[in-house]
Amino acid sequence: MLSGVEPALARLAEAERVVDELGDERLRARIDYQRANIHGRVGDLASAWDGLEGAVRRLDAFTERERCSVHLSRGMLAFELLRPQEALESFAEAARLAHDLGDGAQEFMARHNEGYAAYLLGDIPRSLADMAGAEGIEADVFKGPARLDRGRVLLEAGLVKEAVEALESGVAELSTDGHDQIRAEFELELARAHRLLGHLDLAAEAAESARETYGRIGATAWAAKAVLVGLLVDLERQRRRAHPRQAPDRESAPSALPGSPRTPTPDRENAPSPAARVGEDDARAVARAAAGTADRLSEAATELGDSELADSARVVAAQALVLAGDVEGAQTRLLSLERVSTGSLSDELDAAAVTAETFVAAGEPVPARRLLVRASRRLAAGQEGSASLDLRTARAVHGARLAELDLELAVPRGSAAVLDALDRWRSATDRLPSLGRPDDEELAALTEQLRGVRGQVRGESDPGSVRELNEHASRLERQIRDRDWALSRSGGAAHAAPVRVRDARAHLVDVDRDHVWFFRHRGRLGAVGIVGGRATLRDLMPVERAAELAQRVRVDLRAAATHHLGPLAGAVWSSLRSSAAELDDALLRPWRSDRGLVIVSCPEVSVLPWAVLPSMRGRPFTVAPSLTSFARRGLAGAPRGAVPECPAEVHVSVGPGVPRAAAEAQAIVGTWGPWARLVQPSRRDELVSALGRPGIVHVAAHGTHQVESPLFSSLVLHDGPVFAHELQPTGVSADHVVLSACEVGLTTPRPGHESLGLALSLLSLGARSVVAAVAPVPDDVAANTMTRHHELLAEGLPSDEALARAVAETDDVAAAFLNLGGQHHP
């Protein structure tokens, strides 16, 4: 640790000469163990394994406490060398020895390493659970490695921001001296996390710092890993700088959207300038240099016996060679992969992305598309094992690059291919088995504490006390999320019924609806529409302009909902109508559709209150996670036009402090008569139970959407808040959920075409349709609109049509309400 590997091995050789003179085999076992540690520190795993096996053959040379350490070391090294069975055997023996000895420190390490083993086997929930169990053991040990491992697991889980927080916290706990190795490991993981977030400067800085430290202490293999991350950052920069419309040839290059601004055909007048050609040459030179470095690292890793590192280097080399235009070289690197299984979903999907890009560059889109289909199924399988909606949606980040490539390949093939590609990756959680969430006493206790703290916050006026309570609530939220992530799905959970895109298109015809799916492509907002059963692909507008207008509409609508605008009212409404008209002209009027719509949005327009657009006034529409998601909800219900023997149960909950809510609730009960039940004062257990049964659930209660932690979005009842995450154990079976107060229809987009929020959580957990607002609505307007909505439902109108008419008949600010998910047919 002080001077590097060579002085360490020289000193060990002196000790070995002494042992040879003494002929002491017990001391020789200790030399073998120390040799294994030295080689392991610098990444020479094959030599380290030989040393450890020598120590294991002479375990009688060690005390029981030392044997525990030997088994711990062997277990970790076994996993580095992809020998999972041997690792599990060693960890189990280490845990047994530590428990018998009453050694908290060794038991902590053994239990924690079981969690690390589960991570390397791809079992993220078990990994997080075992690591949490280890944290509960009282042990006076240096916990830097445990903090590092947890950061790695969170990164693999797709919880990238949380991984950064954990890793930065771990670095802060290190003392300034004596921790070079682990500090570099923290920096290496931070580099990977920042790259995944797109923070390339931070990623490059962290990777270079790790490389320098590894080089200083002679950790050759670890330094190679840091170099590879640095190369990936460089290649990502080159990819970003590449002109988005440049393509090697017509056969392999994806085209722009129909109607989008065209790139002129090169000729003498508009051929690339000499400066542009120089830029392209520079980019190719950088890529070729990166490939050369990766090739050298691959050779070095092979000599060290590190097959995993060698494969990683070959994948990076292939990626670089594709950017350099050397497709044959890229194919050669990929063919030489040993296909070592690391248990890492992210590594597997990264390799799939590079392989698919190589196929595309070689003019072979068909095998590329097949690979992308397999990768989407692999991602879904990786999400399926968790009982946490948070964890399921987070892992989608590892498929984002593949989804983009899938869309690129689909655009030149037309609207049907684009629909297939979009649906393949969007809201994969909607196609997964139900969560199958077990009841968990620890989670329930933590949630009850959080409910109490939130209640204290509402009743506290002192700013200092409020700050302390909010900090306490944040700590509890972190503990709840940790526990939530650690829960595995039970095997008996039901699978969602499969729906193909062509079946979903047929369902649109059955329910007399058209469809528009918006997506981002090469800086433009595009869409695929199905009007009268016919699909069309269109380029619509610059994506930045669409996002700007959508945000402006929502801000203006929030302002318009204020009763005290005074002389500003005219300016606010003028701005709102101007932005809405521009969006309407660009996004909806080109389709020339007069039917009801099923809209699938993208992050840039996800907060748009669609009913404010002029052509949407009084027009029924549903905002759905995907086309097949909309159809699945419709096909799972009663046949269209069927008359039920009696109306479904209607549950009404009214929260505290909502003016007009009591009158709203009474009117709704009066509409539905004996089938309606008003719960007042409202209670959490009653609402959760009602959501778990078929029927209609109406909640007139204040709510909050938490941007940073969407699963802590909540509705405030008389006995405290109900959090979105609390609905996971029972699921949601309600046919139609109406949330009439506050803007709880908002969502937080996550990388990988997933989003979270209260309304979307209800949909993901099984609700057929949800009505909620994406901007505040005055209490009187909300009460009138929702009362009318229920009246129209009771007359037999589907939920999207009932809402559209109710909004049109009340007030313009009621346009904040959306029908989400699917149609409810009373």
Short mmCIF file of C-alpha atoms in Angstrom, two decimals, residues 466-621:
data_model
loop_
_atom_site.label_atom_id
_atom_site.label_comp_id
_atom_site.label_asym_id
_atom_site.label_seq_id
_atom_site.Cartn_x
_atom_site.Cartn_y
_atom_site.Cartn_z
CA VAL A 466 -40.43 22.37 10.66
CA ARG A 467 -36.91 22.04 9.27
CA GLU A 468 -36.00 19.34 11.81
CA LEU A 469 -39.20 17.44 11.13
CA ASN A 470 -38.62 17.58 7.37
CA GLU A 471 -35.09 16.25 7.85
CA HIS A 472 -36.51 13.42 9.99
CA ALA A 473 -39.09 12.69 7.26
CA SER A 474 -36.32 12.57 4.64
CA ARG A 475 -34.37 10.04 6.73
CA LEU A 476 -37.46 7.89 7.10
CA GLU A 477 -38.12 8.07 3.34
CA ARG A 478 -34.59 6.84 2.66
CA GLN A 479 -35.09 3.93 5.07
CA ILE A 480 -38.44 3.07 3.48
CA ARG A 481 -36.96 3.11 -0.02
CA ASP A 482 -34.08 0.90 1.13
CA ARG A 483 -36.54 -1.61 2.52
CA ASP A 484 -38.83 -1.35 -0.49
CA TRP A 485 -35.98 -2.12 -2.90
CA ALA A 486 -35.01 -5.21 -0.89
CA LEU A 487 -38.35 -7.00 -1.31
CA SER A 488 -38.47 -9.77 -3.91
CA ARG A 489 -41.57 -10.65 -5.89
CA SER A 490 -43.40 -13.73 -4.71
CA GLY A 491 -43.63 -16.50 -7.28
CA GLY A 492 -47.42 -16.63 -7.41
CA ALA A 493 -47.93 -13.16 -8.87
CA ALA A 494 -50.17 -13.01 -11.92
CA HIS A 495 -48.85 -12.13 -15.36
CA ALA A 496 -50.39 -9.39 -17.46
CA ALA A 497 -52.26 -10.68 -20.49
CA PRO A 498 -50.14 -10.21 -23.63
CA VAL A 499 -51.52 -7.77 -26.20
CA ARG A 500 -49.93 -7.34 -29.62
CA VAL A 501 -49.80 -4.00 -31.40
CA ARG A 502 -52.11 -5.24 -34.15
CA ASP A 503 -54.65 -6.32 -31.51
CA ALA A 504 -54.38 -2.88 -29.95
CA ARG A 505 -55.03 -1.24 -33.31
CA ALA A 506 -58.12 -3.38 -33.76
CA HIS A 507 -59.28 -2.30 -30.30
CA LEU A 508 -59.05 1.34 -31.40
CA VAL A 509 -61.54 0.58 -34.16
CA ASP A 510 -63.84 -1.20 -31.70
CA VAL A 511 -63.98 1.80 -29.35
CA ASP A 512 -64.05 4.38 -32.19
CA ARG A 513 -60.84 6.15 -31.18
CA ASP A 514 -57.83 7.47 -33.09
CA HIS A 515 -54.33 7.44 -31.69
CA VAL A 516 -51.24 9.70 -31.62
CA TRP A 517 -47.94 8.63 -30.08
CA PHE A 518 -45.35 11.42 -29.66
CA PHE A 519 -41.62 10.74 -29.51
CA ARG A 520 -38.29 12.54 -29.75
CA HIS A 521 -36.11 11.84 -32.78
CA ARG A 522 -32.94 13.72 -33.76
CA GLY A 523 -33.96 16.90 -32.02
CA ARG A 524 -37.45 16.89 -33.52
CA LEU A 525 -40.79 15.96 -32.01
CA GLY A 526 -42.28 13.27 -34.19
CA ALA A 527 -45.39 11.15 -33.90
CA VAL A 528 -47.05 8.11 -35.33
CA GLY A 529 -50.79 8.46 -35.67
CA ILE A 530 -53.59 6.00 -36.37
CA VAL A 531 -56.56 7.81 -37.90
CA GLY A 532 -59.51 5.77 -39.10
CA GLY A 533 -57.40 2.63 -38.72
CA ARG A 534 -54.61 3.94 -40.99
CA ALA A 535 -51.16 4.62 -39.53
CA THR A 536 -49.03 7.60 -40.56
CA LEU A 537 -45.62 8.87 -39.48
CA ARG A 538 -45.07 12.64 -39.18
CA ASP A 539 -42.41 15.16 -38.23
CA LEU A 540 -44.09 17.89 -36.16
CA MET A 541 -41.82 20.53 -34.64
CA PRO A 542 -38.49 21.18 -32.87
CA VAL A 543 -38.55 19.32 -29.58
CA GLU A 544 -37.17 22.26 -27.60
CA ARG A 545 -40.00 24.50 -28.82
CA ALA A 546 -42.60 21.87 -27.92
CA ALA A 547 -41.18 21.53 -24.39
CA GLU A 548 -41.06 25.31 -23.96
CA LEU A 549 -44.67 25.76 -25.07
CA ALA A 550 -45.96 22.86 -22.96
CA GLN A 551 -44.30 24.26 -19.85
CA ARG A 552 -45.63 27.75 -20.63
CA VAL A 553 -49.17 26.40 -20.99
CA ARG A 554 -48.99 24.66 -17.65
CA VAL A 555 -47.53 27.71 -15.86
CA ASP A 556 -50.17 29.99 -17.37
CA LEU A 557 -52.93 27.55 -16.42
CA ARG A 558 -51.67 27.54 -12.83
CA ALA A 559 -51.82 31.33 -12.83
CA ALA A 560 -55.27 31.34 -14.43
CA ALA A 561 -56.56 29.11 -11.63
CA THR A 562 -55.89 31.94 -9.16
CA HIS A 563 -59.02 33.94 -8.38
CA HIS A 564 -57.10 37.14 -7.68
CA LEU A 565 -55.34 37.85 -10.98
CA GLY A 566 -57.08 41.20 -11.41
CA PRO A 567 -55.77 43.17 -14.40
CA LEU A 568 -53.26 40.39 -15.20
CA ALA A 569 -56.02 37.96 -16.16
CA GLY A 570 -56.20 39.14 -19.75
CA ALA A 571 -52.45 38.81 -20.30
CA VAL A 572 -52.33 35.35 -18.69
CA TRP A 573 -55.19 34.00 -20.78
CA SER A 574 -53.80 35.60 -23.94
CA SER A 575 -50.41 33.93 -23.37
CA LEU A 576 -52.08 30.61 -22.57
CA ARG A 577 -54.28 30.62 -25.66
CA SER A 578 -51.39 31.68 -27.92
CA SER A 579 -49.16 28.82 -26.74
CA ALA A 580 -52.04 26.34 -26.88
CA ALA A 581 -52.92 27.37 -30.43
CA GLU A 582 -49.32 26.95 -31.62
CA LEU A 583 -49.12 23.49 -30.06
CA ASP A 584 -52.50 22.56 -31.49
CA ASP A 585 -51.46 23.59 -35.00
CA ALA A 586 -48.22 21.64 -34.78
CA LEU A 587 -49.21 18.54 -32.83
CA LEU A 588 -52.87 17.74 -33.50
CA ARG A 589 -54.38 19.50 -36.51
CA PRO A 590 -52.07 17.75 -39.03
CA TRP A 591 -53.87 14.46 -38.28
CA ARG A 592 -57.28 15.78 -39.37
CA SER A 593 -59.02 13.58 -36.84
CA ASP A 594 -62.39 14.37 -35.29
CA ARG A 595 -62.73 11.19 -33.21
CA GLY A 596 -61.77 10.75 -29.60
CA LEU A 597 -58.02 10.27 -29.10
CA VAL A 598 -55.65 7.99 -27.28
CA ILE A 599 -52.49 10.01 -26.63
CA VAL A 600 -49.11 8.62 -25.64
CA SER A 601 -46.84 11.50 -24.72
CA CYS A 602 -43.10 11.86 -24.25
CA PRO A 603 -41.27 13.72 -21.44
CA GLU A 604 -41.25 17.02 -23.33
CA VAL A 605 -45.07 17.22 -23.36
CA SER A 606 -45.91 14.93 -20.45
CA VAL A 607 -47.28 17.78 -18.28
CA LEU A 608 -49.48 19.22 -21.03
CA PRO A 609 -53.16 19.76 -20.13
CA TRP A 610 -54.38 18.63 -23.53
CA ALA A 611 -57.93 19.93 -23.16
CA VAL A 612 -56.74 23.56 -23.41
CA LEU A 613 -55.74 23.00 -27.04
CA PRO A 614 -58.53 24.45 -29.22
CA SER A 615 -59.21 21.28 -31.23
CA MET A 616 -59.50 19.25 -28.01
CA ARG A 617 -62.33 21.22 -26.41
CA GLY A 618 -65.16 18.82 -25.63
CA ARG A 619 -63.29 16.00 -27.34
CA PRO A 620 -62.82 12.75 -25.41
CA PHE A 621 -59.22 11.64 -24.98
#
